[in-house]
Amino acid sequence: MHETARRLGLLDDDLAPYGRDVAKVELRALDRPRRSSEAGRLVLVSAITPTAAGEGKTTTSIGLADALSRLGHSACLALREPSLGPCLGMKGGATGGGAARLVPSERINLHFTGDFHAVTSAHNLLAALLDNHLHFGDPPHLDPRRISWRRVMDMNDRALRSVVIGLGGDGVPRETGFDITASSEVMAMLCLAEGEDDLRRRLERTLVGFDLDGKPVTAGQLRAAGAMLALLRDALRPNLVRTREGTPAFVHGGPFANIAHGCNSVLATRMALHHADWAITEAGFGFDLGAEKFFDIKCASAGLDTACVVLVATVRALKMHGGRARRDLELPDAQAALRGLANLEKHVESIRCFGESPVVALNRFGADTQDEIRVVERRCAELGVPFAVSDHFERGGEGAI
Amino acid sequence: MHETARRLGLLDDDLAPYGRDVAKVELRALDRPRRSSEAGRLVLVSAITPTAAGEGKTTTSIGLADALSRLGHSACLALREPSLGPCLGMKGGATGGGAARLVPSERINLHFTGDFHAVTSAHNLLAALLDNHLHFGDPPHLDPRRISWRRVMDMNDRALRSVVIGLGGDGVPRETGFDITASSEVMAMLCLAEGEDDLRRRLERTLVGFDLDGKPVTAGQLRAAGAMLALLRDALRPNLVRTREGTPAFVHGGPFANIAHGCNSVLATRMALHHADWAITEAGFGFDLGAEKFFDIKCASAGLDTACVVLVATVRALKMHGGRARRDLELPDAQAALRGLANLEKHVESIRCFGESPVVALNRFGADTQDEIRVVERRCAELGVPFAVSDHFERGGEGAI
Amino acid sequence: MHETARRLGLLDDDLAPYGRDVAKVELRALDRPRRSSEAGRLVLVSAITPTAAGEGKTTTSIGLADALSRLGHSACLALREPSLGPCLGMKGGATGGGAARLVPSERINLHFTGDFHAVTSAHNLLAALLDNHLHFGDPPHLDPRRISWRRVMDMNDRALRSVVIGLGGDGVPRETGFDITASSEVMAMLCLAEGEDDLRRRLERTLVGFDLDGKPVTAGQLRAAGAMLALLRDALRPNLVRTREGTPAFVHGGPFANIAHGCNSVLATRMALHHADWAITEAGFGFDLGAEKFFDIKCASAGLDTACVVLVATVRALKMHGGRARRDLELPDAQAALRGLANLEKHVESIRCFGESPVVALNRFGADTQDEIRVVERRCAELGVPFAVSDHFERGGEGAI
Amino acid sequence: MHETARRLGLLDDDLAPYGRDVAKVELRALDRPRRSSEAGRLVLVSAITPTAAGEGKTTTSIGLADALSRLGHSACLALREPSLGPCLGMKGGATGGGAARLVPSERINLHFTGDFHAVTSAHNLLAALLDNHLHFGDPPHLDPRRISWRRVMDMNDRALRSVVIGLGGDGVPRETGFDITASSEVMAMLCLAEGEDDLRRRLERTLVGFDLDGKPVTAGQLRAAGAMLALLRDALRPNLVRTREGTPAFVHGGPFANIAHGCNSVLATRMALHHADWAITEAGFGFDLGAEKFFDIKCASAGLDTACVVLVATVRALKMHGGRARRDLELPDAQAALRGLANLEKHVESIRCFGESPVVALNRFGADTQDEIRVVERRCAELGVPFAVSDHFERGGEGAI
């Protein structure tokens, strides 16, 4: 761990270890002046509309960062931490794969440093305070039918989505439900917070429902923010791990892109930018669902600026967009890939709408043919977009830049 | 941390740090031969029937261990870890107080090493699998009205005690509820387990309910044990912290004495016994509610033997048992203390029933008068029970032994 | 119908027909002076502790009334009307059997004159008003957790016993349930009411729950009594039918003896007493569960007085009380009957406690032996209690008086 | 009653009286040959799109029937019976008003002959059998999440719309709710049935939900139809009352036009057609919502044919359709009425689509001016539609024909 930290110029005192090979980094590490005179550059890795298997945003990010490191650059990743829920469900882990992988992957995929548990606890503490408040009938007089704050659990638990609580004389009966922790507003606040004070302010103004006169009621009015903050204090510090090749990676914050803004934490992104020359981050699912949130929520909130956008594509996904059935994606079909390029073109157009420069990284799979790859390369040339094949990642990363 | 570990003869490799001043200890540390030729001795600290304020089992345990350390003995604590639920509620923390305190107390009282979160996750994973099983109607065909496995949360959340889940078409509607994590059967299993294999066997045979033919259904039949074990692997390793004076303390496992067996983990107790000459542990509320579980469940399951039982008493509690109103406990009243000694005598009798030798430790408060203390001392002499006043703990501890 | 009515001296104008052979009788029929100079005499038919099959209170009542009629006396029954719920369930109808039967039995057992439906509507109207009241938050501010007024249905519907209502945003969620109409407090009030004004007063002071300050809230406060009364106006008038032999019978009110006072209506009993010389009524299950309610609730409320109490016994039930298994009750066993007489003796003692004179009527079944009957007869002689065998009812009735 | 019945040629034996002035008519009265050689003619009264107050379909029907009677024709009404629910709520009764009224109106508006209660009982019996079936797990194995049969109550009870039943260990928990009796499918079946056998067949094929294999389950499979029919036998016989002027009226069946087909019963319509020369019936709200159901469901099912369609209009409603605010409808405004005629024209067009001849009846209110009325008259002349002002009904009825 200390070796990894030293690559970023972090002091031993900045680190609070969590098991082996994982540490939380103190926020004060952001207060020291940057080592390098130049500002760090932020690379956003996004993707064309993905197939069910995912197109490799995370592996491409890791490969890119490792490539930069190998080329002698100072690079650091800033990624999202995985949710226990889908990990225990059917989706694979979220720590990359093959040679492009974060370590220690099993720990990252399970409890990691407890950030999700802390978010769960803080979120549910507010819910418990709220129901206690209802039970005792204290002012402000919450309308039990207009409480919007639900509970969360870091688990895919279908049976908890719609529940009636407060039965048996305990509390006030009402309809509510549990969401997955990754979609908690507390997670979103943690990811957008600039520090403890900012997080406290965000917690205080959280809307929990309405009173009997129809006026909004906030967590601050229920005096919940202090205890929530106490539970979140450790979770606010970014987690430092590394890639299998040793490139440092901040893995911190895991809001879902479909229901939340879907970016890793602002503090982790700042840490990467502050201590390295290249910070590589990812957002959303496809560029369409994610980039808007990255730019309009995260960057707007945090004042971040992006050097370039890497658009990950695969021949598989292009063939699917070109109309091939899912079971036939392994069969060569340059024509289908050609038809599917309409999807890539639209994403390129969208990236340019944000005033950003796209780079296409083709994440190569074993079944891809030269014909198919050439079709993509040619179109990128026509579009004036830099193109690279990410194969073993060394070459791929190099080409991409 | 490493200084503390070294006092126990632990190697750096045995430790997985969790933030500063906290580490988990690898189970393999139990496999190396004991340093000292003599077997470690186990001291159980219990109490007379307590007042609402508690009579100081934890502070007395800490004071006793610190005293033994000061006297040059090798001593180690084996205590329970606190539940987040009551901590955020009205009860004070569970890390001792005054000079007799564990550090880092705030972290121990909040998320600590995530053991409670791991138990919560494992417990609720089984519940989610079970409801999923019901939803898809897979065999064994669980009877939704005879499922005994509820959910848990590390929170005092009254509104969740009785709920109806599975509404809105998600899952099968049924009545259930949430308990507090400290009362989870998973917590009890974690505390009684001798290692991973033993824990897996315990998890597998956990009863979750009955099928439509009235036959019991276990977690093993739902193939839940593997995933539960994965979530519990880290939590199974005892947590090492220290007292403010530097005495090592294993703080691990937190089952409630009222609804579970209420002792810290067998593995932590073994760690303390294996690496020190004196292991000090605690059990239950009063000796009556707790000692039976300590001897008949924990010791029977783990084959432990106790060197002596320290019975903590306070003048306050004796006066309360002697009939004084709660608001008058500060007023001197040796007669009330005398009447209250009936409670102490009964506990002494109970301890002797288990074939153990009692030692009375009077946890002294500022308002105690010499008259009151002498009343207790005299009765102990009559009962043939060693007696000591625990004042500043140095002297107290010394006297107790 | 008119023939039956004329036997009681009722005018055509007193009758409101309900289908053929059934009529409601106007309350003004009570205002005309009694035809006969002597006051009518009230006979209560009760029973020893019954077997599951029932010992024949209703058939004995009918037989007794028919016997009195045959002997030239003016007799009239005053019985309870059956509940649709158990009728559609497993229990047989409640209109007697064999030669001793009310007609038209099918109509009486089904909707009859709609009294149960009226009670159901009035009861549930109050519940609907109450939940509407909660929904709009009008004063008095009902505490949703302390509402004691449930809903009713004239149906054995297990799934409605415990329900959560007010979900989906309609109304205020709360736990409640449905009882069977026969157990409704509205039914009890209808049966005890002396007229419309009295019923209105009873409805007004009905307790429905408590407000947030713990003060009781009544139906009157919710302004529900007027509408409830409108729904109950027709139901308040006693229903007149007849036995197969032509004896008039008021069948009116059907509260359950286990959960309500279990007697037919005061108004029907008054009608029978006013228009006949002998009014025969029944109460409870066994004399123990029912007679207390008859004397202390119905008679006390209505100022009624009883001429004698007929205690119905069967050899079957005596043998059961004497220890015979249920499947062996057909086998002759005078010894078992003898042992079972303890039950009869206790009931005789109870009747005397109320200052009443018991008469034992043995409801004879085909399997009864002379030995068994003689055992009962002898004990009755010892007890100084008149005894009669009710066989074909003509003789039985004669003997009983 | 008997006078009214005799006007229709009914025998005393055809009648089962229900209180005074109300009788049920035996179905065998349809089996005797028609007195008159000509077939009875059916007049459908419908309306333009109504205001909240209603435009007077029922009063116009009554007025029309009374007018025909006064002119010496044999006329009979066939109307819907009112629901207790809205009657106790805010909506007025459904027995006409002013001089054009059914008697005895109060009884018709309350329990009447218990038809709604019978439908409620039969409907809920099926629900109770179904939940009992679930509870015991008998085949066919119903899927508790796919049961479409809810419960009904003749009450506006918002809190029962969405409920969870089967709690407390009684039955199988599931989400369901109560509808208003008027919307029950049993009510619709009762109204479309041609007799007991037909009703039984309809009951048997009623869909209640789906089994675990997704196959439909019917009431017949749960063996519920027999008991339901027993409860509905009396309700199936049409109820005979009369107008204040003595014209006979069958008031039978009350399905809601918004959620059911909204016509009175086929058997009552047949009774009116069979025993009179003119049968006057009504359907729906406006002609658009109701007539389609009358023609395509009721007439198609029963093979009925309509002689003419009376379209009721009011100057009030026309002014509203012409854009006047609701509070200004009393002010004279012939221009607004003119603009509102678009609504009337569309309904005339719709009536002609069904191949029927429309007649417009203007239901006159005190505030209507000659100008306004003339506007309507003129447009009707242009449309070639007979037009009449229904004022005191004598003249109105005369004109309409």
Coordinates of C-alpha atoms in Angstrom, one line a residue, chain D residues 1-365:
Chain D
M1 CA -99.8 -3.2 -4.7
H2 CA -102.4 -5.6 -6.0
E3 CA -104.1 -2.7 -7.9
T4 CA -100.8 -2.0 -9.6
A5 CA -100.2 -5.6 -10.4
R6 CA -103.7 -6.0 -11.8
R7 CA -103.1 -3.1 -14.3
L8 CA -100.4 -5.4 -15.7
G9 CA -102.6 -8.5 -15.7
L10 CA -100.5 -10.1 -13.0
L11 CA -102.2 -12.6 -10.7
D12 CA -102.0 -12.4 -6.9
D13 CA -100.1 -15.6 -7.0
D14 CA -97.4 -14.0 -9.0
L15 CA -96.6 -11.6 -6.2
A16 CA -94.4 -12.0 -3.1
P17 CA -94.9 -8.8 -1.1
Y18 CA -91.9 -7.1 0.6
G19 CA -93.3 -4.7 3.1
R20 CA -96.1 -2.5 1.8
D21 CA -96.3 -1.3 -1.8
V22 CA -93.4 -3.5 -2.9
A23 CA -93.5 -7.0 -4.3
K24 CA -91.3 -9.4 -6.1
V25 CA -92.9 -11.0 -9.2
E26 CA -92.5 -14.7 -9.9
L27 CA -90.7 -15.5 -13.2
R28 CA -93.5 -17.8 -14.2
A29 CA -95.5 -14.7 -15.0
L30 CA -93.4 -14.5 -18.2
D31 CA -94.6 -18.0 -19.3
R32 CA -98.3 -17.1 -19.7
P33 CA -99.2 -15.8 -23.1
R34 CA -99.3 -12.0 -23.6
R35 CA -102.7 -10.5 -23.1
S36 CA -102.5 -8.1 -26.1
S37 CA -102.0 -9.4 -29.6
E38 CA -99.4 -6.8 -30.5
A39 CA -95.9 -7.0 -29.2
G40 CA -94.8 -4.5 -26.6
R41 CA -92.7 -1.6 -27.7
L42 CA -89.5 -0.6 -26.0
V43 CA -88.6 3.0 -25.5
L44 CA -85.0 3.9 -24.4
V45 CA -84.6 7.1 -22.6
S46 CA -81.1 8.5 -22.7
A47 CA -79.6 12.0 -22.5
I48 CA -77.1 14.4 -23.9
T49 CA -73.8 14.7 -22.0
P50 CA -75.1 15.6 -18.5
T51 CA -74.1 18.3 -16.0
A52 CA -73.2 17.2 -12.5
A53 CA -76.8 17.6 -11.5
G54 CA -78.1 15.0 -14.0
E55 CA -80.4 16.0 -16.8
G56 CA -83.5 14.0 -15.7
K57 CA -83.4 10.6 -17.5
T58 CA -85.4 9.0 -14.6
T59 CA -87.9 11.8 -14.2
T60 CA -88.4 12.0 -18.0
S61 CA -88.9 8.2 -18.1
I62 CA -91.5 8.4 -15.3
G63 CA -93.2 11.4 -16.8
L64 CA -93.4 9.7 -20.2
A65 CA -94.8 6.5 -18.7
D66 CA -97.4 8.5 -16.6
A67 CA -98.3 10.5 -19.7
L68 CA -98.9 7.3 -21.7
S69 CA -101.0 5.9 -18.9
R70 CA -103.1 9.1 -18.7
L71 CA -103.7 8.9 -22.5
G72 CA -105.1 5.4 -21.9
H73 CA -102.1 3.4 -23.1
S74 CA -100.8 0.5 -21.1
A75 CA -97.3 1.6 -20.0
C76 CA -94.8 0.2 -17.6
L77 CA -91.3 1.4 -16.5
A78 CA -88.2 -0.8 -16.3
L79 CA -85.6 1.1 -14.2
R80 CA -82.5 0.5 -12.2
E81 CA -82.5 0.1 -8.5
P82 CA -80.4 2.5 -6.5
S83 CA -77.2 1.7 -4.7
L84 CA -77.1 2.4 -0.9
G85 CA -73.5 3.6 -1.3
P86 CA -74.0 6.9 -3.1
C87 CA -77.4 7.4 -1.5
L88 CA -75.7 7.6 1.9
G89 CA -73.0 9.7 0.3
M90 CA -73.7 12.9 -1.5
K91 CA -75.7 11.9 -4.5
G92 CA -79.5 12.2 -4.2
G93 CA -81.7 9.2 -4.4
A94 CA -82.5 7.5 -7.7
T95 CA -86.2 7.4 -7.6
G96 CA -87.0 10.5 -9.6
G97 CA -88.3 13.8 -8.1
G98 CA -91.1 16.2 -7.9
A99 CA -94.4 14.8 -9.4
A100 CA -92.4 12.2 -11.3
R101 CA -91.5 9.9 -8.5
L102 CA -91.5 6.3 -7.6
V103 CA -93.1 5.2 -4.4
P104 CA -92.3 4.1 -1.7
S105 CA -89.2 6.1 -2.5
E106 CA -87.5 5.9 0.9
R107 CA -87.7 2.1 1.0
I108 CA -86.5 1.8 -2.6
N109 CA -83.5 4.0 -1.7
L110 CA -82.6 2.0 1.4
H111 CA -82.6 -1.8 1.6
F112 CA -85.6 -2.2 -0.8
T113 CA -86.0 -6.0 -1.3
G114 CA -82.4 -6.8 -0.3
D115 CA -81.2 -7.4 -3.9
F116 CA -78.0 -5.5 -3.3
H117 CA -77.4 -7.4 -0.1
A118 CA -77.9 -10.7 -1.9
V119 CA -75.4 -9.7 -4.6
T120 CA -73.0 -8.6 -1.9
S121 CA -73.3 -11.9 -0.1
A122 CA -73.0 -14.0 -3.2
H123 CA -70.0 -12.0 -4.4
N124 CA -68.2 -12.2 -1.0
L125 CA -69.1 -15.9 -0.6
L126 CA -67.0 -16.6 -3.6
A127 CA -64.2 -14.5 -2.2
A128 CA -64.3 -16.3 1.1
L129 CA -64.4 -19.7 -0.6
L130 CA -61.4 -18.7 -2.7
D131 CA -59.3 -17.6 0.3
N132 CA -60.3 -20.7 2.1
H133 CA -59.2 -22.7 -0.8
L134 CA -55.8 -20.8 -0.8
H135 CA -55.5 -21.4 3.0
F136 CA -55.9 -25.2 2.7
G137 CA -53.8 -25.4 -0.5
D138 CA -56.4 -27.4 -2.3
P139 CA -56.2 -27.9 -6.1
P140 CA -56.5 -26.0 -8.4
H141 CA -53.5 -24.2 -6.9
L142 CA -54.4 -20.6 -7.2
D143 CA -51.6 -18.1 -7.5
P144 CA -52.3 -15.6 -4.7
R145 CA -50.7 -12.8 -6.8
R146 CA -53.1 -13.4 -9.7
I147 CA -56.5 -13.4 -8.1
S148 CA -58.8 -10.9 -9.9
W149 CA -61.9 -11.5 -7.8
R150 CA -62.1 -8.8 -5.2
R151 CA -64.8 -8.2 -2.5
V152 CA -67.7 -5.8 -2.6
M153 CA -69.6 -3.6 -0.1
D154 CA -72.7 -1.5 -0.8
M155 CA -70.9 1.5 0.7
N156 CA -68.6 4.3 -0.4
D157 CA -65.7 3.1 1.8
R158 CA -62.5 4.6 0.5
A159 CA -60.3 2.8 3.1
L160 CA -61.3 -0.6 1.7
R161 CA -60.2 0.0 -1.8
S162 CA -56.7 -1.3 -1.3
V163 CA -56.2 -3.7 1.6
V164 CA -53.9 -6.6 2.7
I165 CA -55.9 -9.5 4.0
G166 CA -55.1 -12.9 5.5
L167 CA -52.8 -11.5 8.2
G168 CA -52.4 -12.8 11.7
G169 CA -51.9 -16.3 10.5
D170 CA -55.5 -16.4 9.2
G171 CA -55.4 -17.3 5.6
V172 CA -52.8 -16.4 3.0
P173 CA -51.7 -12.8 3.0
R174 CA -52.5 -11.0 -0.2
E175 CA -53.3 -7.6 -1.6
T176 CA -56.9 -7.1 -2.7
G177 CA -59.7 -4.6 -2.1
F178 CA -63.4 -3.9 -2.0
D179 CA -65.4 -2.4 -4.8
I180 CA -68.9 -1.0 -4.6
T181 CA -71.7 -3.6 -5.0
A182 CA -73.2 -1.9 -8.0
S183 CA -70.0 -2.7 -9.9
S184 CA -69.9 -6.4 -9.0
E185 CA -69.8 -8.8 -11.8
V186 CA -72.5 -10.7 -10.0
M187 CA -74.8 -7.7 -10.4
A188 CA -74.0 -7.7 -14.1
M189 CA -74.8 -11.4 -14.4
L190 CA -78.0 -11.0 -12.4
C191 CA -79.0 -8.2 -14.8
L192 CA -78.3 -10.2 -18.0
A193 CA -79.6 -13.6 -16.8
E194 CA -82.6 -15.0 -18.5
G195 CA -83.5 -17.2 -15.5
E196 CA -82.0 -19.4 -12.8
D197 CA -80.3 -21.9 -15.1
D198 CA -78.8 -19.1 -17.2
L199 CA -77.6 -17.4 -14.0
R200 CA -76.0 -20.6 -12.8
R201 CA -74.1 -21.0 -16.0
R202 CA -72.9 -17.4 -15.9
L203 CA -71.8 -17.9 -12.3
E204 CA -70.0 -21.1 -13.1
R205 CA -67.9 -19.6 -15.8
T206 CA -66.9 -16.5 -13.8
L207 CA -63.1 -16.0 -13.8
V208 CA -61.6 -15.6 -10.4
G209 CA -57.9 -15.7 -11.1
F210 CA -55.2 -18.0 -12.4
D211 CA -53.4 -21.0 -11.0
L212 CA -49.7 -21.4 -10.6
D213 CA -49.4 -22.7 -14.1
G214 CA -51.1 -19.6 -15.5
K215 CA -54.4 -21.4 -16.3
P216 CA -57.7 -19.5 -15.6
V217 CA -59.7 -20.7 -12.6
T218 CA -63.5 -20.2 -12.5
A219 CA -66.1 -20.1 -9.8
G220 CA -67.4 -23.4 -11.1
Q221 CA -64.0 -25.1 -10.4
L222 CA -64.3 -23.9 -6.8
R223 CA -67.8 -25.3 -6.6
A224 CA -69.2 -21.9 -5.6
A225 CA -72.0 -21.5 -8.0
G226 CA -74.6 -23.5 -6.2
A227 CA -74.3 -21.6 -2.9
M228 CA -74.1 -18.3 -4.8
L229 CA -77.3 -19.1 -6.7
A230 CA -79.1 -20.0 -3.5
L231 CA -78.3 -16.5 -2.2
L232 CA -79.4 -14.9 -5.4
R233 CA -82.7 -16.8 -6.0
D234 CA -84.9 -14.1 -4.5
A235 CA -82.9 -11.3 -6.0
L236 CA -83.4 -12.6 -9.5
R237 CA -87.2 -11.9 -9.4
P238 CA -88.0 -8.4 -10.6
N239 CA -89.3 -5.9 -8.0
L240 CA -92.6 -4.2 -8.8
V241 CA -93.4 -0.7 -7.4
R242 CA -95.4 2.2 -9.0
T243 CA -95.1 5.8 -9.8
R244 CA -96.9 8.4 -7.7
E245 CA -99.6 8.4 -10.3
G246 CA -100.0 4.7 -10.3
T247 CA -98.1 3.6 -13.4
P248 CA -96.4 0.2 -12.7
A249 CA -92.6 0.2 -12.5
F250 CA -90.2 -2.7 -12.4
V251 CA -87.1 -1.5 -10.5
H252 CA -84.5 -4.2 -10.7
G253 CA -80.8 -4.5 -11.0
G254 CA -78.4 -1.6 -10.5
P255 CA -75.0 -2.1 -12.3
F256 CA -73.0 1.1 -12.7
A257 CA -72.8 2.4 -16.2
N258 CA -69.2 3.6 -15.9
I259 CA -67.8 0.2 -14.8
A260 CA -70.5 -2.3 -15.8
H261 CA -73.1 -2.3 -18.6
G262 CA -75.4 0.0 -16.6
C263 CA -78.8 -1.2 -17.6
N264 CA -81.6 -2.6 -15.4
S265 CA -82.2 -6.3 -15.6
V266 CA -83.2 -8.2 -18.7
L267 CA -86.0 -10.0 -16.8
A268 CA -87.5 -6.7 -15.6
T269 CA -87.5 -5.3 -19.1
R270 CA -89.1 -8.5 -20.4
M271 CA -91.7 -8.3 -17.6
A272 CA -92.6 -4.7 -18.7
L273 CA -92.7 -5.6 -22.4
H274 CA -94.7 -8.7 -21.7
H275 CA -97.4 -7.1 -19.6
A276 CA -97.7 -3.7 -21.1
D277 CA -97.8 -2.1 -24.6
W278 CA -95.1 0.4 -23.9
A279 CA -92.0 -0.4 -21.8
I280 CA -89.9 2.6 -20.9
T281 CA -86.3 2.0 -19.8
E282 CA -83.1 4.0 -19.5
A283 CA -79.4 3.4 -19.9
G284 CA -76.1 4.9 -19.2
F285 CA -75.1 8.5 -18.3
G286 CA -75.0 10.3 -21.6
F287 CA -76.1 8.4 -24.7
D288 CA -72.4 7.8 -25.6
L289 CA -71.6 6.1 -22.3
G290 CA -74.4 3.7 -21.9
A291 CA -76.2 3.3 -25.2
E292 CA -73.4 1.2 -26.7
K293 CA -73.6 -1.1 -23.7
F294 CA -77.4 -1.1 -23.9
F295 CA -77.4 -2.1 -27.6
D296 CA -74.3 -4.3 -27.8
I297 CA -74.5 -6.0 -24.4
K298 CA -78.0 -6.0 -23.1
C299 CA -80.0 -6.1 -26.4
A300 CA -77.5 -8.4 -28.1
S301 CA -77.6 -10.8 -25.1
A302 CA -81.4 -10.7 -24.7
G303 CA -82.5 -10.2 -28.3
L304 CA -84.4 -7.0 -27.5
D305 CA -85.4 -4.4 -30.1
T306 CA -86.1 -0.7 -29.5
A307 CA -89.0 1.3 -30.9
C308 CA -87.5 4.7 -30.3
V309 CA -84.8 6.6 -28.3
V310 CA -85.8 9.6 -26.3
L311 CA -82.8 11.9 -25.9
V312 CA -83.3 14.1 -22.8
A313 CA -81.8 17.6 -23.0
T314 CA -81.9 20.6 -20.8
V315 CA -81.2 24.2 -21.5
R316 CA -78.8 24.2 -18.5
A317 CA -76.6 21.5 -20.0
L318 CA -76.7 23.0 -23.5
K319 CA -75.5 26.4 -22.0
M320 CA -72.8 24.5 -20.1
H321 CA -71.6 22.8 -23.3
G322 CA -71.8 26.3 -25.0
G323 CA -69.2 27.4 -22.5
R324 CA -71.0 29.1 -19.6
A325 CA -69.6 28.7 -16.2
R326 CA -71.4 26.4 -13.9
R327 CA -72.5 29.2 -11.5
D328 CA -74.0 31.2 -14.5
L329 CA -76.3 28.5 -15.8
E330 CA -79.4 30.2 -14.4
L331 CA -78.8 33.4 -16.5
P332 CA -80.5 33.6 -19.9
D333 CA -78.1 33.0 -22.8
A334 CA -79.6 31.7 -26.0
Q335 CA -76.3 32.1 -27.7
A336 CA -74.6 29.7 -25.3
A337 CA -77.4 27.2 -25.8
L338 CA -77.0 27.5 -29.5
R339 CA -73.3 26.7 -29.3
G340 CA -74.0 23.8 -27.0
L341 CA -76.3 22.2 -29.5
A342 CA -73.2 20.7 -31.1
N343 CA -73.3 18.2 -28.2
L344 CA -77.0 17.3 -28.9
E345 CA -76.3 17.0 -32.6
K346 CA -73.5 14.5 -32.0
H347 CA -75.7 12.3 -29.8
V348 CA -78.5 12.4 -32.5
E349 CA -75.9 11.3 -35.0
S350 CA -74.8 8.5 -32.7
I351 CA -78.4 7.3 -32.2
R352 CA -78.9 7.1 -36.0
C353 CA -75.6 5.1 -36.2
F354 CA -77.4 2.4 -34.2
G355 CA -80.3 2.5 -36.7
E356 CA -82.6 4.1 -34.2
S357 CA -85.0 7.1 -34.4
P358 CA -84.2 9.8 -31.9
V359 CA -86.8 12.0 -30.3
V360 CA -85.6 15.0 -28.3
A361 CA -87.3 15.7 -24.9
L362 CA -86.4 19.1 -23.4
N363 CA -86.7 18.7 -19.7
R364 CA -87.8 22.2 -18.8
F365 CA -86.5 24.1 -15.7

